[in-house]
Coordinates of C-alpha atoms (C1' of nucleotides) in Angstrom, one line a residue:
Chain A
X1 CA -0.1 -1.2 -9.9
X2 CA 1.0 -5.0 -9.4
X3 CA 4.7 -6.0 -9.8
X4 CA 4.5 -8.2 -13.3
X5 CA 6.3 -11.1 -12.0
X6 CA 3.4 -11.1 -9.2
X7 CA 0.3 -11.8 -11.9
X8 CA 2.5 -14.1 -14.1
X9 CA 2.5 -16.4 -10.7
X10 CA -0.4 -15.4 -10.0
X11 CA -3.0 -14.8 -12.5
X12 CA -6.1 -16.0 -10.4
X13 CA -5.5 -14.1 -7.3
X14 CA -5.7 -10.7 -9.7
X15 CA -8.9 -12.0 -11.5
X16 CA -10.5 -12.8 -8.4
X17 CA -9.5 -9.3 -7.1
X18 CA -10.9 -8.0 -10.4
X19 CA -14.0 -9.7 -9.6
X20 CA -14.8 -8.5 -5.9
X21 CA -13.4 -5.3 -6.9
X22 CA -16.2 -5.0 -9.7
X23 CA -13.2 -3.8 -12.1
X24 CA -12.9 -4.4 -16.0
X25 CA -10.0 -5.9 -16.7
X26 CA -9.0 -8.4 -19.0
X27 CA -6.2 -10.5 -17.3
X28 CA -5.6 -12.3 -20.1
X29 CA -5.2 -9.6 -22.4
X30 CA -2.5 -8.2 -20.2
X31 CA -0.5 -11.6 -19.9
X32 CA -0.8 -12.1 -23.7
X33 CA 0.4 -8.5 -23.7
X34 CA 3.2 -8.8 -21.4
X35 CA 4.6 -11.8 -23.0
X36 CA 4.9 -10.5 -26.3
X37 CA 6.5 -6.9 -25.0
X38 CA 9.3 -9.4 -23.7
X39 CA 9.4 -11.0 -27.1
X40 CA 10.2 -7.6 -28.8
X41 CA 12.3 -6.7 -25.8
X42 CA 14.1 -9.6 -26.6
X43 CA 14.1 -9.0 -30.4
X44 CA 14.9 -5.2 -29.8
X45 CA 17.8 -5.8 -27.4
X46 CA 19.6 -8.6 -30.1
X47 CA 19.2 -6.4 -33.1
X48 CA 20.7 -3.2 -31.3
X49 CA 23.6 -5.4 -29.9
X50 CA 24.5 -6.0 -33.5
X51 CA 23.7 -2.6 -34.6
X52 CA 26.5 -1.7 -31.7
X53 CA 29.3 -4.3 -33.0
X54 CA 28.3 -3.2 -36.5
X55 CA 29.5 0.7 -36.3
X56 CA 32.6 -0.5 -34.4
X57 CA 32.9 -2.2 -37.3
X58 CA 32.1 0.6 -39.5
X59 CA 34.6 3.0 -37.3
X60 CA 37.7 0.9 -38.3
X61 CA 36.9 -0.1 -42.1
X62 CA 38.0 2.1 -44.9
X63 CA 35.8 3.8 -47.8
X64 CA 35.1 1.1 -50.0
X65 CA 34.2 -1.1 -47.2
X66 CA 31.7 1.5 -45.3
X67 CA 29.9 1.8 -48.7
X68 CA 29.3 -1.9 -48.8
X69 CA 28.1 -1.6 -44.6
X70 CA 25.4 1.0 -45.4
X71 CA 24.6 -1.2 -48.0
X72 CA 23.8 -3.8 -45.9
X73 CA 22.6 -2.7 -43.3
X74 CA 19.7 -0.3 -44.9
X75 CA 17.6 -3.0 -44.7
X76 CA 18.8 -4.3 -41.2
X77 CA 18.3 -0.4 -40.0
X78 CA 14.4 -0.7 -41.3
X79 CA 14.0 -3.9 -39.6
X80 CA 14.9 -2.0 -36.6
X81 CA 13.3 0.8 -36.8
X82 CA 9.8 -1.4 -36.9
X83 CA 10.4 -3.9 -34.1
X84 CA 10.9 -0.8 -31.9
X85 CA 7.7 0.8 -33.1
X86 CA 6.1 -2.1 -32.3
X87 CA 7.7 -2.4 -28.6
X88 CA 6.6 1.3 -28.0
X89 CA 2.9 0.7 -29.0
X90 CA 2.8 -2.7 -27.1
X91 CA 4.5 -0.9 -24.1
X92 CA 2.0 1.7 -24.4
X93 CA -0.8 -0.8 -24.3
X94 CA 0.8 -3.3 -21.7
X95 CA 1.0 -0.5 -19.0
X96 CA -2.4 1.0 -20.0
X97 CA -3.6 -2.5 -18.8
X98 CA -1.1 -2.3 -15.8
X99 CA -2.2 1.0 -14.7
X100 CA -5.3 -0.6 -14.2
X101 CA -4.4 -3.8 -11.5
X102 CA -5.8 -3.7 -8.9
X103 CA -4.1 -4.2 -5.1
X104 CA -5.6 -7.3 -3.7
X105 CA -7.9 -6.6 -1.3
X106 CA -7.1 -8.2 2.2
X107 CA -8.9 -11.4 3.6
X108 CA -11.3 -9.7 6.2
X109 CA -13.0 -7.3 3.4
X110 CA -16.4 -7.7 3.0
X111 CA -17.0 -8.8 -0.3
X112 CA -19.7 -6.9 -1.6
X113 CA -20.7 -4.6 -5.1
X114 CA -20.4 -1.2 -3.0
X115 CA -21.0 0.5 0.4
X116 CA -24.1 -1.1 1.2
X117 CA -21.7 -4.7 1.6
X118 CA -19.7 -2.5 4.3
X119 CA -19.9 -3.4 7.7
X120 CA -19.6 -1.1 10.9
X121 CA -16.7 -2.9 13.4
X122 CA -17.0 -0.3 16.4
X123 CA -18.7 2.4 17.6
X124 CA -18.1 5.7 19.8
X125 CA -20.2 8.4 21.6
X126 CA -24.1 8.5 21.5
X127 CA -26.1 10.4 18.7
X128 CA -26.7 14.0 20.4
X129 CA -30.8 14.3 21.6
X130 CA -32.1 17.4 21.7
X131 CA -35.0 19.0 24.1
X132 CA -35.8 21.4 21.0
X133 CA -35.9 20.9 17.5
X134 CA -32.2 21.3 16.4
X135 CA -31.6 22.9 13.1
X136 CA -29.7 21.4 9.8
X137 CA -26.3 23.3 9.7
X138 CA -27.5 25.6 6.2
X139 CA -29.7 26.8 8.2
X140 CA -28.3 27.0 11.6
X141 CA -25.4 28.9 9.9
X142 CA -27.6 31.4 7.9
X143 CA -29.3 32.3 10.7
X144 CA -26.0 33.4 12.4
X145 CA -24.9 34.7 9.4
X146 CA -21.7 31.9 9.6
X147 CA -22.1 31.2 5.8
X148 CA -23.7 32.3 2.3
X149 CA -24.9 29.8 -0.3
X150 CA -27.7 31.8 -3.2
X151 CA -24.7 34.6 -3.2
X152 CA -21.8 32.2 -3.4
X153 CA -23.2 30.2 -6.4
X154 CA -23.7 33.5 -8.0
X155 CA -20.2 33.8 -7.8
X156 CA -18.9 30.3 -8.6
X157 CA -22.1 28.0 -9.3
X158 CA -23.2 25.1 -8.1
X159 CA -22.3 23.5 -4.2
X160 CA -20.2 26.8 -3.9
X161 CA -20.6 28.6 -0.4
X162 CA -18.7 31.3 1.8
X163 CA -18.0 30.6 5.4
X164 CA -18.5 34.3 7.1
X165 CA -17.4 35.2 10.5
X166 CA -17.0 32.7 13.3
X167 CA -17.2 30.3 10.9
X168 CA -14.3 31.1 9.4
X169 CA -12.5 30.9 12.8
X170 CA -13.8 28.0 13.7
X171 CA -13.1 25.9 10.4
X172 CA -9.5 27.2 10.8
X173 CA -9.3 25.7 14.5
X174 CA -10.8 22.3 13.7
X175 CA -7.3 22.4 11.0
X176 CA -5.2 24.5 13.6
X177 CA -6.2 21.5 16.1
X178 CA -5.8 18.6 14.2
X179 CA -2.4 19.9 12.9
X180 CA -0.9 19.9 16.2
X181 CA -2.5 16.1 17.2
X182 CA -0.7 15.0 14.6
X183 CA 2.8 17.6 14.9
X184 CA 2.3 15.9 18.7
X185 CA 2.9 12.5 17.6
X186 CA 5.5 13.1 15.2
X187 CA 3.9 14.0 11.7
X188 CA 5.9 16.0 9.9
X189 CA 3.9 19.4 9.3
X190 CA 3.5 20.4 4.9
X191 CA 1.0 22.9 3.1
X192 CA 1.3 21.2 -0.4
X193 CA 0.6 22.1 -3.7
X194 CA -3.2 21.6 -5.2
X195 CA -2.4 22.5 -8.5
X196 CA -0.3 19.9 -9.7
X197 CA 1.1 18.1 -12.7
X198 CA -0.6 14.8 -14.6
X199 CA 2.6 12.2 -12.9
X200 CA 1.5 13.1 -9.5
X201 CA -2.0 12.2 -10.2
X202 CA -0.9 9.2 -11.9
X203 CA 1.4 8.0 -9.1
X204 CA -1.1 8.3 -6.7
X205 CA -3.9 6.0 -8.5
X206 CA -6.5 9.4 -9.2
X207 CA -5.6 9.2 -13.0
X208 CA -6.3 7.1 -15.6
X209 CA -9.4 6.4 -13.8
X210 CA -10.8 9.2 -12.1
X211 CA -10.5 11.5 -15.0
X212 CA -13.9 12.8 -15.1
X213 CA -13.4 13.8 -11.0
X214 CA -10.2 16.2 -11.8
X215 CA -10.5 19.7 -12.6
X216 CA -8.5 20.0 -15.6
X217 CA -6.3 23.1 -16.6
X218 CA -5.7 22.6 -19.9
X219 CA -3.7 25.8 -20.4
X220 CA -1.1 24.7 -18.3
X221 CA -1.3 21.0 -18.3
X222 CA -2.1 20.9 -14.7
X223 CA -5.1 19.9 -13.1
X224 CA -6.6 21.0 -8.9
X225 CA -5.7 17.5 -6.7
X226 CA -8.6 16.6 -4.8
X227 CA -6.2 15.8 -1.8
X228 CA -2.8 16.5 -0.7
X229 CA -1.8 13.0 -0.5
X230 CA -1.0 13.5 -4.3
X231 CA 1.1 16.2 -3.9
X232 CA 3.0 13.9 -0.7
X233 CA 3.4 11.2 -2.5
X234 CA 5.0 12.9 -5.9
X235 CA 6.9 14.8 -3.3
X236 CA 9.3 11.5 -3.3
X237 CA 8.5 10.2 -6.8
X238 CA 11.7 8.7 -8.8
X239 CA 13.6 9.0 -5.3
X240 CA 15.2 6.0 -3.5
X241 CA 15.3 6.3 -0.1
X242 CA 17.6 5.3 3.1
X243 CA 15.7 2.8 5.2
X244 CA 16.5 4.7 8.0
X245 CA 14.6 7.9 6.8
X246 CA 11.2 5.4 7.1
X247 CA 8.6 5.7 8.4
X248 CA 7.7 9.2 6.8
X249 CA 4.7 10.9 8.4
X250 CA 3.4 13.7 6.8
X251 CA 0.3 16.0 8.1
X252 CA -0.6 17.7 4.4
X253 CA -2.7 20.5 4.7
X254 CA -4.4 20.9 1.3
X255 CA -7.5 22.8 -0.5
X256 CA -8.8 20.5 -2.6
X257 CA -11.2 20.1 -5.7
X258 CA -13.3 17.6 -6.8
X259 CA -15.8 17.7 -9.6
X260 CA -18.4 15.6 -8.0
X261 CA -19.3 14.1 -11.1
X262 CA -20.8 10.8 -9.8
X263 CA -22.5 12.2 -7.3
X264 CA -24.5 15.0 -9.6
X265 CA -27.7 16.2 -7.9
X266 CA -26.9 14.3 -4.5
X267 CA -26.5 16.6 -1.2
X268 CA -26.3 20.0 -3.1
X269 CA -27.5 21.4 -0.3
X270 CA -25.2 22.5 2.4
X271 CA -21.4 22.2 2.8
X272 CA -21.4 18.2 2.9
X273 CA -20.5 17.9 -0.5
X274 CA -18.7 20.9 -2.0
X275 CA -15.9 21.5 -5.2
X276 CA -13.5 23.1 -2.8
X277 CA -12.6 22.2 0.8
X278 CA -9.6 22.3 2.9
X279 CA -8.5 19.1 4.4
X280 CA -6.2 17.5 6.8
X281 CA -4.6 14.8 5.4
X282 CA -2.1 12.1 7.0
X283 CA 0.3 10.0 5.2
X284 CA 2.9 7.4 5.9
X285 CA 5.7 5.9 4.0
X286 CA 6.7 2.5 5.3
X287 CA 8.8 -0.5 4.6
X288 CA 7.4 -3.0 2.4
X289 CA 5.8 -4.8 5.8
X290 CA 2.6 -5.6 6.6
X291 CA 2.7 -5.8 10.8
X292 CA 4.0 -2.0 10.5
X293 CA 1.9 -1.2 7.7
X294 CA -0.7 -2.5 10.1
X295 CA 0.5 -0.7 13.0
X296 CA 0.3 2.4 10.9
X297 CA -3.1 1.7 9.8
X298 CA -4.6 1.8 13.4
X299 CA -2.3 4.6 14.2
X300 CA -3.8 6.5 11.5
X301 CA -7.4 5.9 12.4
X302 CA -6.7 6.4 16.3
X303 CA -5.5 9.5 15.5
X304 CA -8.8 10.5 13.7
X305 CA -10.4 9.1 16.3
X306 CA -8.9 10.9 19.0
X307 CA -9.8 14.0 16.9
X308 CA -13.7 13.1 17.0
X309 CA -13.6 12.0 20.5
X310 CA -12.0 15.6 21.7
X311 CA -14.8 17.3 19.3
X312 CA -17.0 14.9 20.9
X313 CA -18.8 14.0 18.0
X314 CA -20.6 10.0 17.4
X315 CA -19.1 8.0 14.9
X316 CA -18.9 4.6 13.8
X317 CA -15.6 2.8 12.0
X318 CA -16.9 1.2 8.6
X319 CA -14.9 -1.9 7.4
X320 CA -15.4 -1.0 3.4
X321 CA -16.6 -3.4 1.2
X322 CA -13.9 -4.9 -1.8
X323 CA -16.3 -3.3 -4.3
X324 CA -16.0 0.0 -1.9
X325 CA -12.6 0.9 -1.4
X326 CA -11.3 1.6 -4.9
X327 CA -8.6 -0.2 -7.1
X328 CA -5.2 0.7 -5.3
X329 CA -6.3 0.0 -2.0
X330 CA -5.6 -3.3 0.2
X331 CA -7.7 -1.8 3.6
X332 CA -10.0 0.2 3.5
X333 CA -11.5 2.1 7.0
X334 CA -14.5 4.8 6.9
X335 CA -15.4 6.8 9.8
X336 CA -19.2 8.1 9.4
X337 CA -20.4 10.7 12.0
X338 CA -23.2 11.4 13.3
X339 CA -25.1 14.3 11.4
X340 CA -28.7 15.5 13.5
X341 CA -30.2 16.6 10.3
X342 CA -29.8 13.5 8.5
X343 CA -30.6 11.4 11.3
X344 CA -27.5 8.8 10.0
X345 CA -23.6 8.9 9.9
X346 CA -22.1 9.8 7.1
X347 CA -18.4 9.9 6.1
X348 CA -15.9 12.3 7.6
X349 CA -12.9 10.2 7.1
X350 CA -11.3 7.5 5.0
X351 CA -8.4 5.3 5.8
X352 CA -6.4 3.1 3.6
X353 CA -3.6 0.9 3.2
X354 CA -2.2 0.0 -0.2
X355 CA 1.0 -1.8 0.2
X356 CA 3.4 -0.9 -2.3
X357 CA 0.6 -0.7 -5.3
X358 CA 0.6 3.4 -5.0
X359 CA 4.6 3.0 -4.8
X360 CA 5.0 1.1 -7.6
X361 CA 3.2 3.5 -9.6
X362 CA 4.8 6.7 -8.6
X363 CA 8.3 4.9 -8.3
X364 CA 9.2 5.6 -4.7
X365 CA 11.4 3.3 -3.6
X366 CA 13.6 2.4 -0.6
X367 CA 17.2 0.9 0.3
X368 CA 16.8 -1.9 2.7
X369 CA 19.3 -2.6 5.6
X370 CA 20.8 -5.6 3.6
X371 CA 21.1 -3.3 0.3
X372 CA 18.2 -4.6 -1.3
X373 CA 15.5 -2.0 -3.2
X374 CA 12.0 -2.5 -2.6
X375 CA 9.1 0.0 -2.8
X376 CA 7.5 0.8 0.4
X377 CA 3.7 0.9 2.0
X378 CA 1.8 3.9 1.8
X379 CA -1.3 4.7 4.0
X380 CA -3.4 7.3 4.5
X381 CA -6.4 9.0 6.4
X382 CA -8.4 12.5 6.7
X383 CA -7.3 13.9 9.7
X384 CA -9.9 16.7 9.3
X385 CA -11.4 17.8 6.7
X386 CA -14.0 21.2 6.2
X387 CA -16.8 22.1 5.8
X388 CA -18.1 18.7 5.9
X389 CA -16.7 18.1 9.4
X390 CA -17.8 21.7 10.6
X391 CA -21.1 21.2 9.4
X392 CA -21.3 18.0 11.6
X393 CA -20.0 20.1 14.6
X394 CA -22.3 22.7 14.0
X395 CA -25.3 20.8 14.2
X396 CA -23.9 18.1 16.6
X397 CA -23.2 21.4 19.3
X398 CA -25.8 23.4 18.6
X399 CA -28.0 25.0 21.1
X400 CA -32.0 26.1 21.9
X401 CA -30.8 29.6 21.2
X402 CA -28.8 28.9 18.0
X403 CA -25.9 28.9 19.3
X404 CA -22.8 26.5 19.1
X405 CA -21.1 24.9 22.3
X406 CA -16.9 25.0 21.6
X407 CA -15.4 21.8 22.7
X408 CA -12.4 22.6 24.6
X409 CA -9.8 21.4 22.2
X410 CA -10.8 24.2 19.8
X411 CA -11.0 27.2 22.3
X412 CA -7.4 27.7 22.7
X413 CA -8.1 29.1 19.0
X414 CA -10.8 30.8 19.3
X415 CA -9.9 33.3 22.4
X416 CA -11.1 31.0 24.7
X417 CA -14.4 31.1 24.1
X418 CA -16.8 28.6 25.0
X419 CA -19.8 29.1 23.2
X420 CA -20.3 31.1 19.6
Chain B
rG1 C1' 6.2 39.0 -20.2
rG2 C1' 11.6 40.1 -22.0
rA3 C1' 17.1 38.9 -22.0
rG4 C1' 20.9 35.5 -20.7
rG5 C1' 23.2 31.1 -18.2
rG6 C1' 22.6 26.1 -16.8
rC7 C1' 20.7 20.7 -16.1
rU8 C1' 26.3 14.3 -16.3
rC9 C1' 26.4 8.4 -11.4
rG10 C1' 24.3 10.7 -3.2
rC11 C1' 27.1 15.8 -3.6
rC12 C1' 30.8 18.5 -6.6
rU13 C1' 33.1 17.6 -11.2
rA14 C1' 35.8 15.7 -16.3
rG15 C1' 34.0 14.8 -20.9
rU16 C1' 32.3 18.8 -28.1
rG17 C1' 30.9 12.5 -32.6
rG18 C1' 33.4 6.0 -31.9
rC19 C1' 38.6 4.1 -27.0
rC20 C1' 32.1 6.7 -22.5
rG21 C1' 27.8 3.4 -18.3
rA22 C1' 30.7 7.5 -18.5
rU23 C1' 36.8 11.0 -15.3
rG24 C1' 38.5 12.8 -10.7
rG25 C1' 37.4 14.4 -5.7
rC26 C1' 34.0 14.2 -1.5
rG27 C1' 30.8 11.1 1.1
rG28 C1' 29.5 5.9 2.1
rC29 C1' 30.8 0.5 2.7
rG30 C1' 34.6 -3.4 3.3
rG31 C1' 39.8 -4.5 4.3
rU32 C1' 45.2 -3.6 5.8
rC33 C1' 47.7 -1.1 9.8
rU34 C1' 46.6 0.3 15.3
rU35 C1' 45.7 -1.2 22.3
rG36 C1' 41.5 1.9 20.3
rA37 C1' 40.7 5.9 17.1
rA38 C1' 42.6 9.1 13.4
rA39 C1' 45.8 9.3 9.2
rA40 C1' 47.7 6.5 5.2
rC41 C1' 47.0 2.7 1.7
rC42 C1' 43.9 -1.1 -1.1
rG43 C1' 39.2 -2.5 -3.0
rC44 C1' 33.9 -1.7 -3.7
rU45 C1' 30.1 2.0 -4.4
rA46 C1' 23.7 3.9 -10.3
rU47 C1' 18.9 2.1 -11.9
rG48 C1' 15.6 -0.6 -14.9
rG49 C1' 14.4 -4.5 -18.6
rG50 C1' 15.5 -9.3 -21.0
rG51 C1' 18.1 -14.2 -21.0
rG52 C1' 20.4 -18.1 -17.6
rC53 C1' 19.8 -23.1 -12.1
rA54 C1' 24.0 -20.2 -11.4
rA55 C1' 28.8 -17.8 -12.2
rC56 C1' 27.3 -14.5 -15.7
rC57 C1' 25.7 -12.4 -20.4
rU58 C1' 23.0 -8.6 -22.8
rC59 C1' 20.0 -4.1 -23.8
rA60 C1' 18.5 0.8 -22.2
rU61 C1' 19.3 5.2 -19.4
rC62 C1' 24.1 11.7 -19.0
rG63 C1' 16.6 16.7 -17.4
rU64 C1' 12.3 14.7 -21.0
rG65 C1' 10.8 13.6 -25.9
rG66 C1' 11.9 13.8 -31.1
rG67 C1' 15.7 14.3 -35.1
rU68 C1' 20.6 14.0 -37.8
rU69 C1' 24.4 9.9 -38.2
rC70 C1' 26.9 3.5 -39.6
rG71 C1' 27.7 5.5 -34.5
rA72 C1' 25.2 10.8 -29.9
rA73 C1' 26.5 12.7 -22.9
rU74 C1' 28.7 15.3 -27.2
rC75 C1' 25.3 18.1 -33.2
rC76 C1' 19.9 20.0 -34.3
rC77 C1' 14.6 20.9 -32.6
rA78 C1' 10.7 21.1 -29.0
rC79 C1' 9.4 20.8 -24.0
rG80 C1' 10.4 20.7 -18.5
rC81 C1' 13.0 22.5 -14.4
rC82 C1' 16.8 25.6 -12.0
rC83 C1' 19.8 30.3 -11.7
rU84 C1' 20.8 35.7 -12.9
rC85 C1' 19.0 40.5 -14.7
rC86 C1' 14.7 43.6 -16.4
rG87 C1' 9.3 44.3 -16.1
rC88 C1' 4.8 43.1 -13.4
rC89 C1' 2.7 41.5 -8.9
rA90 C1' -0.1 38.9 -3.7

RNA sequence: GGAGGGCUCGCCUAGUGGCCGAUGGCGGCGGUCUUGAAAACCGCUAUGGGGGCAACCUCAUCGUGGGUUCGAAUCCCACGCCCUCCGCCA
């Protein structure tokens, strides 16, 4: 969400980010909107400062006289009641349009439609070769009986799947690991909530929009979070916090849910693309600022990098396209890994900066130094997140013999072993 | 699931229909005093919207949403959350 006062002054800046962004939303609608709400605010505001000086009136006439004020005012009252009916339905619509501005995307975005417009800005490692033919990790992991997919959907249907055994183990290292990365440079530690309520989802930027990707529980008016960066960010909703309590860092460990609705009948096979998963998530809450919010931005993806260098696993940082990286966001940073079986990288990680336009929506706010209250920067990244990144370990480390190498990060948590 | 109690300005608290955006204390900030500090004393100390160049004016907000009333923190209804007890349970 945009501050108003920002697309008053600046009405062209949000079309334009409309446009790159591939969004539809009618800018001028939403002015129009906005200055008729201040109309009626205006309106509203006069008629219930008289309605005020009228029952002061009222409490010091006598009989006759408050018999001739309800008199009057009957009509006065209706008048009332109808210029706040309309404020409420043109509130309504004004932040139904306002839910849907878009951050402005920063200067060195590609502009492109989608994914295909982003561009890769560094590389690390070399794709793995192998002197035998190396197998994809659904099957790799059924022959060593580290997961079950024909059973699982009989349980809980489509892209469902059981980890079994060492898999199990190992999934809970790469989290167990990337936990203490980040406990190491001062993240605060959380295991979140994934059910959660609709203001949470709202704050964050998942809902209106990304209805149709929310499991919904109806029965409780909750719905499964797809990430724990909703939960982290509602965790301060409403609250205005000290300056000095900034920069917040959390490491949210999560499961999370997606419906996968776009992306019907694409990678069903395997654990790349899955309803459930655990992730890893890292989140910061910095003043309004964009050389920190900067510095936080790398911060974030070093540390995910740091976490695929120790795994020792290829990947390639992505500069996301405007038409990529989703309405909220300002930056957006993919880091695709290398995965054997499909002979490409594809995403493990996401990283994003959205100035104060998740903020704004979930009312966090801070107290500056010199008293003044501003919302603050959020940014966030996977740190880890399974079993997409332990199918891309699997197969990345696998062996002639089927078997998987440990990189030495993860053996600490694993008894030491080496090799699985 | 059942029964009861509660939700007021950072914290605690006063307030049962108009004098209440709201009392008092604590905390915080500024000042007086002091060599310095403490104590004491004085002052300030919510957020959002609208109007105005500004000083400032105005409206809204006492968990949330409705209702009653000329007028609601106060009365009524629904919901949310917290606490206690019983039952159930990982």
């Amino acid at each position: 969400m945009l501050d108003k006062r920002f697309i008053r002054e600046n009405p062209d800046a949000v079309r334009q980010a409309v446009r790159v962004k591939g969004l539809d939303l009618d800018v001028d609608e939403l002015l129009r909107l906005d200055q008729e709400h201040r109309k009626l605010q205006f309106e509203v505001d006069q008629a219930q400062s008289r309605r005020r000086s009228f029952a002061k009136e009222f409490a010091r006439a006598d009989e006759e006289r408050r018999a001739q004020l309800r008199a009057e005012h009957a009509e006065f009252d209706q008048r009332l009641k109808e210029l706040r009916e309309q404020l409420a339905s043109t509130g309504e619509r004004l932040t139904n349009l306002m839910l849907q501005t878009p951050m402005i995307p920063w200067d060195g975005a590609p502009v492109g439609p989608d994914e295909s417009a982003n561009v890769v800005i560094r590389s690390w490692g070399e794709p793995p070769t192998f002197d035998f033919t190396p197998l994809d990790h659904v099957d790799l992991a059924e022959k060593r009986g580290w997961a079950e997919f024909a059973r699982a959907r009989r349980v809980a249907g489509e892209r469902a799947y059981v980890l079994c055994g060492e898999a199990v183990l190992l999934e809970r290292a790469l989290h167990s690991y990337a936990l203490a990365v980040l406990g190491a440079r001062g993240f605060q530690l959380m295991s979140v909530p994934a059910l959660v309520k609709e203001a949470p989802l709202v704050g964050t930027g998942m809902l209106p929009k990304g209805r149709a990707e929310i499991y919904e529980i109806p029965a409780d008016d909750a719905y499964l979070a797809g990430t724990a960066e909703v939960s982290l960010v509602g965790l301060h909703s409403g609250e205005i916090l000290d300056a000095g309590r900034l920069p917040i860092r959390y490491a949210g460990i999560s499961p999370c849910f997606r419906r996968e609705i776009g992306s019907a009948s694409r990678d069903v096979r395997g654990l790349l693309r899955v309803h459930q998963f655990e992730k890893v998530e890292q989140f910061v809450i910095c003043a309004a600022d964009q050389a920190e919010s900067d510095r936080w931005h790398a911060e974030l993806l070093g540390a995910a990098e740091e976490i695929l260098q120790a795994l020792g696993l290829a990947y390639q940082v992505v500069e996301c396209a405007t038409g990529d990286m989703g309405v909220g966001k300002y930056r957006m940073n993919d880091i695709n890994t290398w995965f054997p079986s499909l002979g490409m990288y594809r995403e493990t990680h996401s990283c994003s900066s959205l100035r104060d336009w998740q903020a704004r929506r979930a009312n966090v706010r801070y107290r500056d130094a010199d008293g003044t209250i501003r919302f603050p920067f959020t940014l966030n990244n996977t740190a880890v997140a399974t079993p997409r990144l332990l199918a891309a370990l699997i197969e990345n480390l696998q062996t002639a013999d089927h078997r998987v190498r440990v990189p030495e990060v993860l053996r600490p948590y694993l008894g030491g072993r080496d090799l699985l």
